[in-house]
Structures are given as structure tokens and as C-alpha cells.
Amino acid sequence: MALDKPYKDIPGTIIFDAEQARKGYHLNQFCMSLMKPENRERYLADRRAYLDEWPLNDAQKQGVLDLDLNACMREGGNIYFLAKIGATHGLSFQQMAGSMTGLSEAAYRDMMVGGGRRPEGVRLKDQDGWTPPEVGQPAQALRPDAPARYTSAVFTSHVPAIGSAMDFGKTEEPYWKKVFSGYEWSRQWMSQNTPDVIILVYNDHATAFDSSIIPTFVLGTGAYYPVADEGYGPRPVPDVEGFPELAAHIAQSVIMDDFDLTLVNEMVVDHGLTVPLSLLFGDVEAWPCRVIPLAVNVVQYPVPSGRRCYELGKAIRRALDKWDGEPLDVQIWGTGGMSHQLQGPRAGLINAEWDNAYLDLLIADPVGLTAWPHLDYVDEAGSEGIELVDWLIARGAMDDQFGGGSPEVRHRFYHVPASNTAVGHLVLSNPSD
Ligand code: DHB
Ligand code: FE
């Protein structure tokens, strides 16, 4: 079930999508480097030498050397990026655009002055055999035997002190033993049920994203994510291997499903992502599977609602359902929470009744849970309890939300405290697993 890309057939046009972006990643980043005067100077002084500093393929390098923008476009370049090359050579946008048409500069200018290129004959709809695309509704049922199987969901708090307890060998201390006892079953189960890839939903804690940019939903489409230094030095845990092909597929499907994501190829990952990995996999030399990070903004209001997160989960499952690549065992993890407040005179707030009601509804009635407003999370579970919206993404993607059977509750754990936080942990499996 290939993704719908009707724009690929528009005559004389290359649409820059995630696939092209991946192909042209270094070419476009090379173009961006030309925004600095000192780089433009070095490039113009010895173009070949400057290009050789970048991991470009031969066709990309030759395209730049020839100022052949069509060739650069075919190799994944995007015109807004490529324009930095033209600008460096003193070319106007009209000269750049004209250079791709086969017309002389004068003929192109005259065409524009004469009203521009007429659309008749150069549209998709003017091509032989064209039929208008069907406007479908988002799928509400799952494809049987889809190669990417969402087997289980894992939900857990991601308190930084849990990571420190592991990193500094304190797991046997009575305070921490009580926390880690809740993960013994899961670690054992995980060793038998290691997925190929985890879509790991978490919230960045002013680590990869600061006040200069506040993206609501960030999907990691990169190949590799270094462990962040959050101020204490990086945790001594492995860096994270991504899954660019699957992430680009998910991005394409989810955005075409009217869900706007921010796509990030390079970012560091903080405790929100690494502590859950440590909890479930223990101390390892390398994480045993690939990870697609999905970061939700809960730092600066407005943050997405539980309903929006649930709907994003559904869109992600529709994307998995359309994957036609290698067979994959996929888990989706929801992390953060449960109740905690890290700020102000109300710091230390814990609401065990509310947390357990949340767990009950997450298991049995996630749609009912989506009716809970933001105010409830913050008022009842503390200002940082809002992290729990992350969990609804993993839950919205499960089989029963597409007419399948209810998930099996494999494991449930609740404990107060770890640092300032109530620790909640659930493992739910789809019945197909
Ligand atoms: C704590 C919990 C968190 O989820 C977090 O992001 C930072 C700190 C805590 O309990 O100390
Ligand atoms: Fe947190």
C-alpha cells in the first residue's frame, strides 16, 4: 500500500518531500553554509576544494560545479536552499529560474514580461490518462497482515534521578529498590520481546529545544541522536540509532493525514528518552533496537490536548499500516508523569487517586480519557503532570481504537516517590501479539 504521491507526476516539477530531503540532506546543508561570508569567500576561491569538504555524491558535486540547478534538484536539492549558490555567484532568482527552462536569459525575461508561462499543457490534469484523485476518509480499520506490526505499548515515568541511580550504582539502596522492583518483570519480558523499532514519545525538557523555537510535535527523521548534556554531563549510556526510512514514511503519511509535524534530522535526546530505555533494557553497550523519537511540547503553553495526542497516535498507526518495507515488530512508548510538580510553593504534589484513575481509563476507555481538559492534569496532578499527554499517543494507536480487540494488561505498577514524582508503569499488548 504505497503512500500517495500524485505530485510526483506534475510535469517539469520536483516536489521536495521527506524522500527528496533525505537524498539532498548534505547538499542542502552545504548550500546553507554559504550564508556565512567567510564560507562564500572560501567556496569562490576554490570551489572543488570547498565541495570536497562535504559528503556529497559525484552528481551533486558536478551539479554545483556546473551551476546545473536541474541536476541539483534531481539529487535532492531544494530551490530555496540552492538559491544560496546562485546568490553567491551574484545570480538573481529570475536568472536561476530561467536557467532551468532551456530558454536564454533574455527569452525567459521576455516570457515573464509577456504574462509568464501559460499553465495549459503543463499541468498534471492536462496529461493523457489523468483522473482526479479520490478524496478518501482516514482509515478506521487495520490492514490484516501489514508488515509493520504494533505489538505492545510501554508506558513509564522518566524521572532523571532514576537514571542517576542506575548510573551511580544505587539501585540496591532501599529507596531505589522499591522503584526498580516495578520494572523487574518488564525487563525480563522485554528481553524476550525486543522490538525492531520503538517510536518513543517523550517531552524534551528545554534540552534540544530552547526558547528560540517551540515546536509542538517533533518527529526525529535522523539516523543518529547523541545523548544530551543536561548540565550534569551526558549520561554514560549509548547514543541512539534512528530509523530514517520508517520515520520519513510516518512523516509523509501523518502530515498528509492533516497532522502537522516538525521534522528534525539532528537533535540531542534527554532523560525523557534515555531513562525509559535504561529502565527497560538495563545497562547495555548499545540499545538493542532502533528508536524514532517523538517529542511533545509540554514546556510552554499552549501544549497539545490529550485528544490531539490521541488523534496523533491514530494517525501514526495508519502510517504503520501503510508501510510496505521489511517486516517490523514495532512498539510505541509513552513516557513522562505521573503526578509531579517541580515548581513553586505547591512543589511535591502527588495525587495517587487521580493517577490511578488515569491508568484505569487509559486501559479501558482512552476515548473517555481524551475528554479530560488540560486544567485537570495541571490542577490535579501538578504542573509537570501534564507530561502524561504523551501517553495518549501510544494508546491511540492500539488495535482496539481501529475495531480490534482490547489490549492485554501485561504489567501495572505504581509507586511514590522517585525524587518528586509518582512512578507509573504499564505494559499493554495488542491481541494480535
Ligand atoms: C523529575 C521528574 C521529571 O519528569 C522531570 O522531567 C524532571 C525531574 C523529578 O521528579 O525530579
Ligand atoms: Fe519529565
Short mmCIF file of C-alpha atoms and ligand atoms in Angstrom, two decimals:
data_model
loop_
_atom_site.label_atom_id
_atom_site.label_comp_id
_atom_site.label_asym_id
_atom_site.label_seq_id
_atom_site.Cartn_x
_atom_site.Cartn_y
_atom_site.Cartn_z
CA MET A 1 0.00 0.00 0.00
CA ALA A 2 2.31 2.72 -1.28
CA LEU A 3 1.97 6.25 0.00
CA ASP A 4 0.01 8.57 -2.22
CA LYS A 5 2.43 10.86 -4.08
CA PRO A 6 0.44 12.18 -7.07
CA TYR A 7 2.63 15.30 -7.12
CA LYS A 8 5.48 13.19 -8.50
CA ASP A 9 3.94 13.32 -11.97
CA ILE A 10 3.48 17.10 -12.31
CA PRO A 11 5.40 17.97 -15.50
CA GLY A 12 8.73 19.78 -15.13
CA THR A 13 8.40 19.86 -11.36
CA ILE A 14 10.16 18.15 -8.47
CA ILE A 15 8.36 18.28 -5.14
CA PHE A 16 10.66 18.37 -2.12
CA ASP A 17 9.28 15.76 0.25
CA ALA A 18 10.89 13.74 3.02
CA GLU A 19 12.35 11.30 0.46
CA GLN A 20 13.99 14.12 -1.52
CA ALA A 21 15.06 15.84 1.70
CA ARG A 22 16.88 12.70 2.79
CA LYS A 23 18.60 12.38 -0.59
CA GLY A 24 19.63 16.02 -0.62
CA TYR A 25 20.39 16.47 3.05
CA HIS A 26 24.13 17.25 2.76
CA LEU A 27 23.69 19.18 -0.50
CA ASN A 28 21.15 21.46 1.14
CA GLN A 29 23.27 21.85 4.27
CA PHE A 30 26.23 22.77 2.03
CA CYS A 31 24.02 25.47 0.48
CA MET A 32 23.16 26.78 3.95
CA SER A 33 26.85 27.12 4.76
CA LEU A 34 27.03 29.77 2.02
CA MET A 35 25.01 32.12 4.20
CA LYS A 36 28.24 32.98 6.02
CA PRO A 37 30.52 35.50 4.22
CA GLU A 38 33.70 33.64 5.18
CA ASN A 39 32.36 30.39 3.67
CA ARG A 40 31.33 32.15 0.44
CA GLU A 41 34.85 33.51 0.17
CA ARG A 42 36.45 30.09 0.63
CA TYR A 43 33.98 28.49 -1.80
CA LEU A 44 34.63 31.05 -4.54
CA ALA A 45 38.40 30.81 -4.04
CA ASP A 46 38.42 27.04 -4.71
CA ARG A 47 35.00 25.56 -5.41
CA ARG A 48 36.18 21.97 -5.83
CA ALA A 49 38.14 22.03 -2.56
CA TYR A 50 35.23 23.54 -0.64
CA LEU A 51 32.79 20.99 -2.09
CA ASP A 52 35.16 18.17 -1.18
CA GLU A 53 34.71 19.11 2.48
CA TRP A 54 31.08 17.91 2.22
CA PRO A 55 29.87 14.29 1.97
CA LEU A 56 28.21 14.88 -1.42
CA ASN A 57 27.94 12.32 -4.21
CA ASP A 58 29.61 12.98 -7.57
CA ALA A 59 26.38 14.00 -9.29
CA GLN A 60 25.72 16.57 -6.55
CA LYS A 61 29.24 18.00 -6.77
CA GLN A 62 29.12 18.16 -10.57
CA GLY A 63 25.69 19.79 -10.45
CA VAL A 64 27.05 22.54 -8.23
CA LEU A 65 30.24 22.99 -10.29
CA ASP A 66 28.16 23.27 -13.49
CA LEU A 67 25.60 25.52 -11.75
CA ASP A 68 23.12 22.99 -13.15
CA LEU A 69 20.19 23.55 -10.82
CA ASN A 70 18.04 20.89 -12.51
CA ALA A 71 20.73 18.31 -11.72
CA CYS A 72 20.90 19.58 -8.14
CA MET A 73 17.11 19.30 -7.83
CA ARG A 74 17.19 15.70 -9.08
CA GLU A 75 19.79 14.96 -6.43
CA GLY A 76 17.55 16.20 -3.60
CA GLY A 77 18.32 19.92 -3.66
CA ASN A 78 15.53 22.32 -2.87
CA ILE A 79 15.34 25.64 -4.70
CA TYR A 80 15.24 27.75 -1.52
CA PHE A 81 18.47 26.10 -0.40
CA LEU A 82 20.05 26.05 -3.89
CA ALA A 83 19.36 29.77 -4.23
CA LYS A 84 22.24 30.35 -1.79
CA ILE A 85 24.58 29.04 -4.52
CA GLY A 86 23.06 31.38 -7.08
CA ALA A 87 23.27 34.28 -4.65
CA THR A 88 26.94 33.50 -4.02
CA HIS A 89 27.53 33.78 -7.78
CA GLY A 90 25.54 37.02 -7.96
CA LEU A 91 22.56 35.49 -9.80
CA SER A 92 19.02 36.77 -9.31
CA PHE A 93 16.09 34.42 -8.73
CA GLN A 94 14.94 35.20 -12.28
CA GLN A 95 18.31 34.15 -13.68
CA MET A 96 18.25 30.97 -11.58
CA ALA A 97 14.68 30.02 -12.53
CA GLY A 98 15.30 30.81 -16.19
CA SER A 99 18.47 28.68 -16.22
CA MET A 100 16.35 25.58 -15.62
CA THR A 101 13.94 26.12 -18.54
CA GLY A 102 16.16 25.74 -21.60
CA LEU A 103 15.40 29.35 -22.56
CA SER A 104 18.02 32.07 -22.83
CA GLU A 105 18.05 34.66 -20.08
CA ALA A 106 16.52 37.25 -22.42
CA ALA A 107 13.84 34.87 -23.72
CA TYR A 108 12.82 33.89 -20.18
CA ARG A 109 12.60 37.53 -19.12
CA ASP A 110 10.52 38.34 -22.19
CA MET A 111 8.22 35.40 -21.42
CA MET A 112 7.67 36.74 -17.89
CA VAL A 113 7.07 40.28 -19.12
CA GLY A 114 4.58 38.80 -21.59
CA GLY A 115 2.48 37.37 -18.72
CA GLY A 116 4.51 34.28 -17.80
CA ARG A 117 4.23 30.65 -18.85
CA ARG A 118 0.63 29.58 -19.54
CA PRO A 119 -0.49 26.56 -17.49
CA GLU A 120 -2.34 24.74 -20.31
CA GLY A 121 -0.48 21.59 -21.30
CA VAL A 122 1.98 21.66 -18.40
CA ARG A 123 -0.44 20.60 -15.68
CA LEU A 124 -0.98 17.10 -14.34
CA LYS A 125 -4.63 17.37 -15.36
CA ASP A 126 -3.60 18.00 -18.98
CA GLN A 127 -1.69 14.73 -19.22
CA ASP A 128 -3.15 11.70 -21.04
CA GLY A 129 -4.99 9.32 -18.76
CA TRP A 130 -5.20 11.69 -15.80
CA THR A 131 -8.10 11.10 -13.43
CA PRO A 132 -8.88 13.28 -10.41
CA PRO A 133 -7.57 11.81 -7.14
CA GLU A 134 -10.15 10.30 -4.83
CA VAL A 135 -10.58 12.15 -1.57
CA GLY A 136 -10.64 9.34 0.98
CA GLN A 137 -11.55 9.35 4.65
CA PRO A 138 -8.83 8.40 7.15
CA ALA A 139 -8.86 4.63 7.61
CA GLN A 140 -10.73 3.42 10.70
CA ALA A 141 -9.80 -0.24 10.29
CA LEU A 142 -6.47 -2.02 10.11
CA ARG A 143 -4.99 -3.89 7.18
CA PRO A 144 -4.62 -7.59 8.01
CA ASP A 145 -1.02 -8.83 7.71
CA ALA A 146 0.56 -5.38 7.48
CA PRO A 147 4.36 -5.87 7.58
CA ALA A 148 4.77 -3.35 10.43
CA ARG A 149 3.05 -4.85 13.49
CA TYR A 150 2.38 -2.69 16.56
CA THR A 151 2.85 -5.39 19.16
CA SER A 152 3.00 -3.68 22.55
CA ALA A 153 2.85 -0.32 24.25
CA VAL A 154 5.05 0.59 27.19
CA PHE A 155 4.18 3.49 29.49
CA THR A 156 6.54 4.82 32.13
CA SER A 157 7.64 7.84 34.12
CA HIS A 158 11.08 9.16 33.13
CA VAL A 159 12.47 10.84 36.28
CA PRO A 160 16.15 11.89 35.83
CA ALA A 161 17.06 10.64 39.34
CA ILE A 162 16.14 7.11 38.18
CA GLY A 163 18.87 7.42 35.54
CA SER A 164 21.33 8.72 38.12
CA ALA A 165 20.51 5.85 40.49
CA MET A 166 21.45 3.44 37.70
CA ASP A 167 24.49 5.40 36.55
CA PHE A 168 25.88 5.70 40.10
CA GLY A 169 25.13 2.15 41.24
CA LYS A 170 22.40 2.97 43.79
CA THR A 171 19.75 0.56 42.55
CA GLU A 172 20.14 -1.74 45.57
CA GLU A 173 19.51 1.04 48.11
CA PRO A 174 16.13 0.53 49.81
CA TYR A 175 14.68 3.79 48.44
CA TRP A 176 15.55 2.82 44.86
CA LYS A 177 14.93 -0.93 45.17
CA LYS A 178 11.23 -0.14 45.60
CA VAL A 179 11.25 1.79 42.33
CA PHE A 180 13.23 -0.74 40.32
CA SER A 181 11.23 -3.71 41.64
CA GLY A 182 8.38 -2.42 39.48
CA TYR A 183 10.47 -2.92 36.34
CA GLU A 184 11.89 -6.40 37.01
CA TRP A 185 9.02 -8.15 35.22
CA SER A 186 9.19 -5.73 32.29
CA ARG A 187 12.91 -6.08 31.78
CA GLN A 188 12.57 -9.86 31.72
CA TRP A 189 9.62 -9.65 29.32
CA MET A 190 11.45 -7.13 27.13
CA SER A 191 14.45 -9.43 26.77
CA GLN A 192 12.08 -11.96 25.14
CA ASN A 193 10.07 -9.35 23.21
CA THR A 194 12.64 -6.86 21.95
CA PRO A 195 11.08 -4.93 19.07
CA ASP A 196 12.85 -3.89 15.88
CA VAL A 197 11.96 -0.27 16.49
CA ILE A 198 10.44 1.87 19.22
CA ILE A 199 8.50 5.02 18.47
CA LEU A 200 9.42 6.71 21.73
CA VAL A 201 7.06 9.50 22.73
CA TYR A 202 8.52 11.85 25.33
CA ASN A 203 8.82 15.52 26.10
CA ASP A 204 12.03 17.46 25.67
CA HIS A 205 12.93 19.34 28.87
CA ALA A 206 14.41 22.57 27.44
CA THR A 207 17.31 20.44 26.17
CA ALA A 208 17.16 20.10 22.37
CA PHE A 209 14.67 22.98 22.07
CA ASP A 210 15.06 26.25 23.93
CA SER A 211 13.05 29.46 23.81
CA SER A 212 14.22 30.16 20.26
CA ILE A 213 11.82 27.56 18.86
CA ILE A 214 8.73 25.89 20.36
CA PRO A 215 7.63 23.03 18.08
CA THR A 216 4.52 21.20 19.28
CA PHE A 217 5.22 17.74 17.83
CA VAL A 218 8.75 16.84 16.72
CA LEU A 219 9.42 13.65 14.79
CA GLY A 220 13.05 12.57 14.59
CA THR A 221 13.81 11.61 11.00
CA GLY A 222 17.58 11.40 11.54
CA ALA A 223 19.94 8.45 11.63
CA TYR A 224 21.55 9.13 14.99
CA TYR A 225 20.81 11.03 18.21
CA PRO A 226 23.56 11.83 20.72
CA VAL A 227 22.79 11.70 24.44
CA ALA A 228 22.42 15.26 25.75
CA ASP A 229 24.40 17.02 28.40
CA GLU A 230 21.61 18.47 30.55
CA GLY A 231 24.04 20.30 32.78
CA TYR A 232 25.36 17.34 34.79
CA GLY A 233 27.38 15.93 31.87
CA PRO A 234 25.91 13.38 29.44
CA ARG A 235 24.59 10.16 30.98
CA PRO A 236 27.02 7.27 30.39
CA VAL A 237 24.56 5.44 28.15
CA PRO A 238 24.70 4.63 24.43
CA ASP A 239 23.70 7.14 21.80
CA VAL A 240 20.53 6.31 19.92
CA GLU A 241 20.25 4.88 16.42
CA GLY A 242 17.30 6.25 14.42
CA PHE A 243 15.33 4.79 11.52
CA PRO A 244 15.22 7.46 8.78
CA GLU A 245 13.26 5.38 6.25
CA LEU A 246 10.41 4.50 8.59
CA ALA A 247 10.41 7.97 10.14
CA ALA A 248 10.15 9.63 6.71
CA HIS A 249 7.31 7.25 5.85
CA ILE A 250 5.48 8.14 9.06
CA ALA A 251 6.06 11.85 8.46
CA GLN A 252 4.66 11.62 4.94
CA SER A 253 1.58 9.69 5.98
CA VAL A 254 0.81 11.65 9.16
CA ILE A 255 1.21 15.07 7.54
CA MET A 256 -0.92 14.00 4.55
CA ASP A 257 -3.44 12.99 7.23
CA ASP A 258 -3.67 16.72 8.12
CA PHE A 259 -1.38 16.44 11.14
CA ASP A 260 1.43 19.00 11.15
CA LEU A 261 4.72 17.67 12.49
CA THR A 262 8.08 19.34 12.89
CA LEU A 263 10.74 17.10 11.33
CA VAL A 264 14.19 17.11 12.90
CA ASN A 265 17.23 15.34 11.50
CA GLU A 266 19.70 16.38 14.17
CA MET A 267 18.95 16.64 17.86
CA VAL A 268 20.23 15.51 21.20
CA VAL A 269 17.95 13.39 23.38
CA ASP A 270 17.49 13.99 27.09
CA HIS A 271 16.38 11.97 30.12
CA GLY A 272 12.82 11.86 28.80
CA LEU A 273 14.06 9.38 26.20
CA THR A 274 17.11 7.74 27.78
CA VAL A 275 15.71 6.96 31.25
CA PRO A 276 12.87 4.80 29.85
CA LEU A 277 15.42 2.94 27.67
CA SER A 278 17.58 2.33 30.74
CA LEU A 279 14.60 1.15 32.77
CA LEU A 280 13.52 -1.39 30.18
CA PHE A 281 16.90 -2.53 28.82
CA GLY A 282 19.24 -2.02 31.79
CA ASP A 283 22.94 -1.22 31.43
CA VAL A 284 23.85 -2.15 27.86
CA GLU A 285 26.70 -1.41 25.46
CA ALA A 286 24.25 -0.49 22.71
CA TRP A 287 20.46 -0.16 22.72
CA PRO A 288 19.08 -3.36 21.19
CA CYS A 289 16.83 -1.66 18.63
CA ARG A 290 16.31 1.47 16.63
CA VAL A 291 14.35 4.39 18.06
CA ILE A 292 12.23 7.07 16.40
CA PRO A 293 11.98 9.96 18.87
CA LEU A 294 8.69 11.84 19.04
CA ALA A 295 8.92 14.90 21.28
CA VAL A 296 5.81 16.70 22.52
CA ASN A 297 5.96 20.27 23.77
CA VAL A 298 4.82 20.48 27.38
CA VAL A 299 7.23 23.26 28.33
CA GLN A 300 5.43 26.36 27.06
CA TYR A 301 1.67 26.72 26.91
CA PRO A 302 -0.40 26.15 24.94
CA VAL A 303 0.53 22.48 24.85
CA PRO A 304 -1.42 19.90 22.82
CA SER A 305 -4.55 18.45 24.37
CA GLY A 306 -4.96 14.81 25.33
CA ARG A 307 -7.43 14.50 22.46
CA ARG A 308 -4.91 15.85 19.95
CA CYS A 309 -2.26 13.44 21.22
CA TYR A 310 -4.69 10.53 20.96
CA GLU A 311 -5.54 11.54 17.36
CA LEU A 312 -1.83 11.76 16.52
CA GLY A 313 -1.47 8.20 17.81
CA LYS A 314 -4.22 7.11 15.43
CA ALA A 315 -2.51 8.86 12.52
CA ILE A 316 0.77 7.12 13.39
CA ARG A 317 -0.96 3.73 13.36
CA ARG A 318 -2.45 4.48 9.93
CA ALA A 319 1.09 5.29 8.79
CA LEU A 320 2.45 1.99 10.16
CA ASP A 321 -0.37 0.22 8.42
CA LYS A 322 0.77 1.62 5.05
CA TRP A 323 4.40 0.54 5.47
CA ASP A 324 5.38 -1.88 2.71
CA GLY A 325 9.02 -2.33 3.63
CA GLU A 326 10.65 -5.09 5.66
CA PRO A 327 8.55 -6.82 8.35
CA LEU A 328 8.85 -4.89 11.61
CA ASP A 329 7.95 -5.50 15.23
CA VAL A 330 7.05 -2.01 16.46
CA GLN A 331 6.48 -0.81 20.00
CA ILE A 332 5.22 2.64 20.89
CA TRP A 333 6.21 4.02 24.28
CA GLY A 334 4.55 6.85 26.16
CA THR A 335 6.71 8.44 28.85
CA GLY A 336 6.58 11.19 31.49
CA GLY A 337 4.36 11.77 34.50
CA MET A 338 2.72 10.67 36.63
CA SER A 339 1.77 13.36 39.11
CA HIS A 340 4.55 15.77 39.92
CA GLN A 341 5.05 19.46 40.46
CA LEU A 342 8.65 20.69 40.33
CA GLN A 343 7.95 24.38 40.96
CA GLY A 344 6.62 26.91 43.44
CA PRO A 345 5.06 26.54 46.88
CA ARG A 346 2.94 23.59 45.68
CA ALA A 347 6.04 21.54 44.65
CA GLY A 348 5.84 17.89 45.72
CA LEU A 349 2.15 17.50 44.91
CA ILE A 350 1.15 13.85 44.42
CA ASN A 351 -2.41 12.70 43.62
CA ALA A 352 -2.44 8.90 43.75
CA GLU A 353 -6.25 8.69 43.29
CA TRP A 354 -6.12 10.79 40.14
CA ASP A 355 -3.08 8.89 38.78
CA ASN A 356 -4.77 5.53 39.26
CA ALA A 357 -8.00 6.76 37.70
CA TYR A 358 -5.83 7.87 34.75
CA LEU A 359 -4.30 4.38 34.48
CA ASP A 360 -7.76 2.75 34.69
CA LEU A 361 -9.15 4.93 31.90
CA LEU A 362 -6.02 4.66 29.77
CA ILE A 363 -6.50 0.89 29.82
CA ALA A 364 -10.27 0.68 29.45
CA ASP A 365 -11.54 3.92 27.91
CA PRO A 366 -8.88 6.06 26.24
CA VAL A 367 -11.52 7.96 24.27
CA GLY A 368 -13.19 8.89 27.57
CA LEU A 369 -9.78 10.00 28.84
CA THR A 370 -9.40 12.40 25.93
CA ALA A 371 -12.26 14.44 27.40
CA TRP A 372 -10.10 15.39 30.39
CA PRO A 373 -9.02 19.02 29.87
CA HIS A 374 -5.54 20.43 30.38
CA LEU A 375 -6.65 22.13 33.53
CA ASP A 376 -7.32 18.77 35.16
CA TYR A 377 -3.82 17.47 34.51
CA VAL A 378 -2.21 20.55 36.00
CA ASP A 379 -4.69 21.18 38.80
CA GLU A 380 -4.95 17.56 39.91
CA ALA A 381 -1.54 16.07 39.02
CA GLY A 382 0.74 19.10 39.34
CA SER A 383 2.17 21.46 36.76
CA GLU A 384 4.52 18.80 35.36
CA GLY A 385 1.82 16.12 35.45
CA ILE A 386 0.91 17.48 32.02
CA GLU A 387 3.65 15.16 30.67
CA LEU A 388 1.01 12.43 30.79
CA VAL A 389 -0.50 13.62 27.50
CA ASP A 390 2.49 11.84 25.89
CA TRP A 391 0.94 8.50 26.88
CA LEU A 392 -2.21 9.04 24.82
CA ILE A 393 -0.23 8.93 21.56
CA ALA A 394 0.88 5.35 22.23
CA ARG A 395 -2.61 4.39 23.37
CA GLY A 396 -4.47 5.98 20.43
CA ALA A 397 -2.50 3.77 18.05
CA MET A 398 -3.63 0.45 19.58
CA ASP A 399 -5.75 -2.18 17.80
CA ASP A 400 -8.97 -1.57 19.75
CA GLN A 401 -9.10 2.01 18.50
CA PHE A 402 -9.49 0.56 14.98
CA GLY A 403 -12.15 -2.02 15.77
CA GLY A 404 -9.70 -4.68 17.00
CA GLY A 405 -9.62 -6.43 20.36
CA SER A 406 -8.82 -4.80 23.70
CA PRO A 407 -5.20 -4.81 24.80
CA GLU A 408 -3.96 -7.29 27.35
CA VAL A 409 -2.63 -5.69 30.54
CA ARG A 410 0.69 -7.47 30.99
CA HIS A 411 2.03 -5.41 33.84
CA ARG A 412 0.94 -2.49 36.04
CA PHE A 413 3.00 -0.69 38.67
CA TYR A 414 2.54 2.45 40.75
CA HIS A 415 4.89 3.79 43.41
CA VAL A 416 5.52 7.05 45.25
CA PRO A 417 8.11 8.58 45.15
CA ALA A 418 11.03 8.74 42.79
CA SER A 419 12.50 12.15 43.52
CA ASN A 420 9.45 14.45 43.21
CA THR A 421 7.33 12.11 41.15
CA ALA A 422 4.77 9.33 41.30
CA VAL A 423 6.13 6.48 39.17
CA GLY A 424 3.58 4.81 36.92
CA HIS A 425 4.32 1.95 34.55
CA LEU A 426 2.15 -0.17 32.26
CA VAL A 427 2.82 -2.75 29.58
CA LEU A 428 -0.13 -3.34 27.23
CA SER A 429 -0.08 -5.76 24.31
CA ASN A 430 -2.29 -5.77 21.26
CA PRO A 431 -4.26 -9.02 20.96
CA SER A 432 -2.54 -9.85 17.66
CA ASP A 433 0.74 -10.18 19.55
C1 DHB B 1 11.65 14.99 37.91
C2 DHB B 1 10.69 14.36 37.13
C3 DHB B 1 10.61 14.61 35.76
O1 DHB B 1 9.70 14.04 34.91
C4 DHB B 1 11.49 15.52 35.18
O2 DHB B 1 11.40 15.71 33.85
C5 DHB B 1 12.45 16.16 35.95
C6 DHB B 1 12.51 15.89 37.31
C7 DHB B 1 11.75 14.71 39.38
O3 DHB B 1 10.86 14.09 39.95
O4 DHB B 1 12.75 15.09 39.99
FE FE B 2 9.84 14.95 32.74
#
